[in-house]
């Protein structure tokens, strides 16, 4: 199990995320790559009541779209540490990765 994959029970509003490898491969295989869904995004709200699909806004482009976080057994979002580490924090003097860690997402990691 990938400790950085966004699952329904640990994905929260306002989390910084990126497409998981599965998410990238799924989009290319189905020819439906959403233009502008690269880099770092922020989770806005769950689409489904069980939180297995979330709406994400991508920071570089402002594009919003919906992504699996467990629906249909698919996980299309992750906390991509190497991408998020470069993003300045909007809430503190730390980088965005420090915010992700402070949120407890990887507390057991």
Coordinates of C-alpha atoms in Angstrom, one line a residue:
X1 CA 0.0 0.0 0.0
X2 CA 1.3 3.4 -0.9
X3 CA 1.3 5.6 2.2
X4 CA 0.8 8.7 0.2
X5 CA -2.4 7.6 -1.8
X6 CA -5.5 9.6 -0.9
X7 CA -8.1 7.3 0.6
X8 CA -11.6 8.3 1.6
X9 CA -10.9 8.2 5.3
X10 CA -7.8 10.4 5.2
X11 CA -8.5 12.9 2.5
X12 CA -9.7 16.2 3.8
X13 CA -10.8 19.5 2.4
X14 CA -7.9 21.8 1.7
X15 CA -5.3 19.1 1.2
X16 CA -2.5 19.6 -1.3
X17 CA -2.5 16.7 -3.8
X18 CA -1.2 15.6 -7.2
X19 CA -2.3 12.9 -9.6
X20 CA -1.1 9.5 -8.6
X21 CA 0.6 7.2 -11.1
X22 CA -2.7 5.3 -11.4
X23 CA -4.5 8.5 -12.1
X24 CA -2.1 9.6 -14.9
X25 CA -2.2 6.1 -16.5
X26 CA -6.0 5.9 -16.3
X27 CA -6.5 9.3 -18.0
X28 CA -4.0 8.4 -20.8
X29 CA -5.5 5.0 -21.4
X30 CA -9.0 6.4 -21.8
X31 CA -7.9 9.4 -23.9
X32 CA -9.6 11.9 -21.5
X33 CA -6.6 13.7 -19.9
X34 CA -8.0 16.9 -18.3
X35 CA -6.0 19.8 -19.6
X36 CA -4.4 21.6 -16.7
X37 CA -4.6 18.9 -14.1
X38 CA -0.8 18.7 -13.5
X39 CA 1.3 19.8 -10.6
X40 CA -0.3 20.5 -7.3
X41 CA -4.0 20.8 -6.6
X42 CA -6.1 21.4 -3.5
X43 CA -9.1 19.3 -2.5
X44 CA -12.3 21.3 -2.4
X45 CA -15.1 19.0 -1.4
X46 CA -16.2 15.3 -1.6
X47 CA -18.5 14.5 -4.6
X48 CA -19.8 11.3 -3.0
X49 CA -21.1 10.9 0.5
X50 CA -18.5 8.2 1.3
X51 CA -15.7 10.6 0.2
X52 CA -14.5 8.2 -2.4
X53 CA -14.4 11.0 -5.1
X54 CA -13.3 14.6 -4.6
X55 CA -13.3 17.8 -6.5
X56 CA -9.8 19.3 -7.0
X57 CA -8.7 22.7 -8.1
X58 CA -5.2 22.8 -9.7
X59 CA -3.1 25.7 -8.5
X60 CA -1.2 26.5 -11.6
X61 CA -4.2 26.6 -14.0
X62 CA -7.3 27.1 -11.8
X63 CA -8.9 24.1 -13.5
X64 CA -11.3 22.1 -11.4
X65 CA -12.2 18.5 -11.9
X66 CA -13.3 15.3 -10.0
X67 CA -11.0 12.4 -9.1
X68 CA -11.3 9.0 -7.5
X69 CA -10.1 8.4 -3.9
X70 CA -11.5 4.9 -3.7
X71 CA -14.6 4.9 -5.9
X72 CA -14.6 1.8 -8.2
X73 CA -11.4 0.7 -6.5
X74 CA -9.4 3.5 -8.1
X75 CA -7.1 6.0 -6.4
X76 CA -6.2 8.9 -8.7
X77 CA -4.8 11.3 -6.1
X78 CA -1.8 11.2 -3.8
X79 CA 0.3 13.5 -1.7
X80 CA 3.2 13.8 -4.1
X81 CA 5.9 14.9 -1.7
X82 CA 8.5 15.9 -4.3
X83 CA 6.0 18.2 -6.1
X84 CA 4.3 19.7 -3.0
X85 CA 7.6 20.4 -1.2
X86 CA 8.3 23.2 -3.8
X87 CA 5.0 25.0 -3.2
X88 CA 5.1 27.9 -0.7
X89 CA 2.6 27.6 2.1
X90 CA -0.3 30.0 2.2
X91 CA -0.9 29.6 5.9
X92 CA 2.6 29.7 7.5
X93 CA 6.2 30.4 6.8
X94 CA 6.8 26.8 6.1
X95 CA 6.6 25.0 2.8
X96 CA 3.4 23.3 1.8
X97 CA 4.8 19.8 2.6
X98 CA 5.2 20.9 6.2
X99 CA 1.5 21.7 6.2
X100 CA 0.7 18.3 4.9
X101 CA 2.7 16.6 7.6
X102 CA 1.3 18.9 10.2
X103 CA -2.2 17.8 9.1
X104 CA -1.4 14.3 10.3
X105 CA -1.9 12.7 6.8
X106 CA 1.4 10.7 7.2
X107 CA 1.5 10.6 11.0
X108 CA 2.0 6.8 10.9
X109 CA 4.6 6.9 8.1

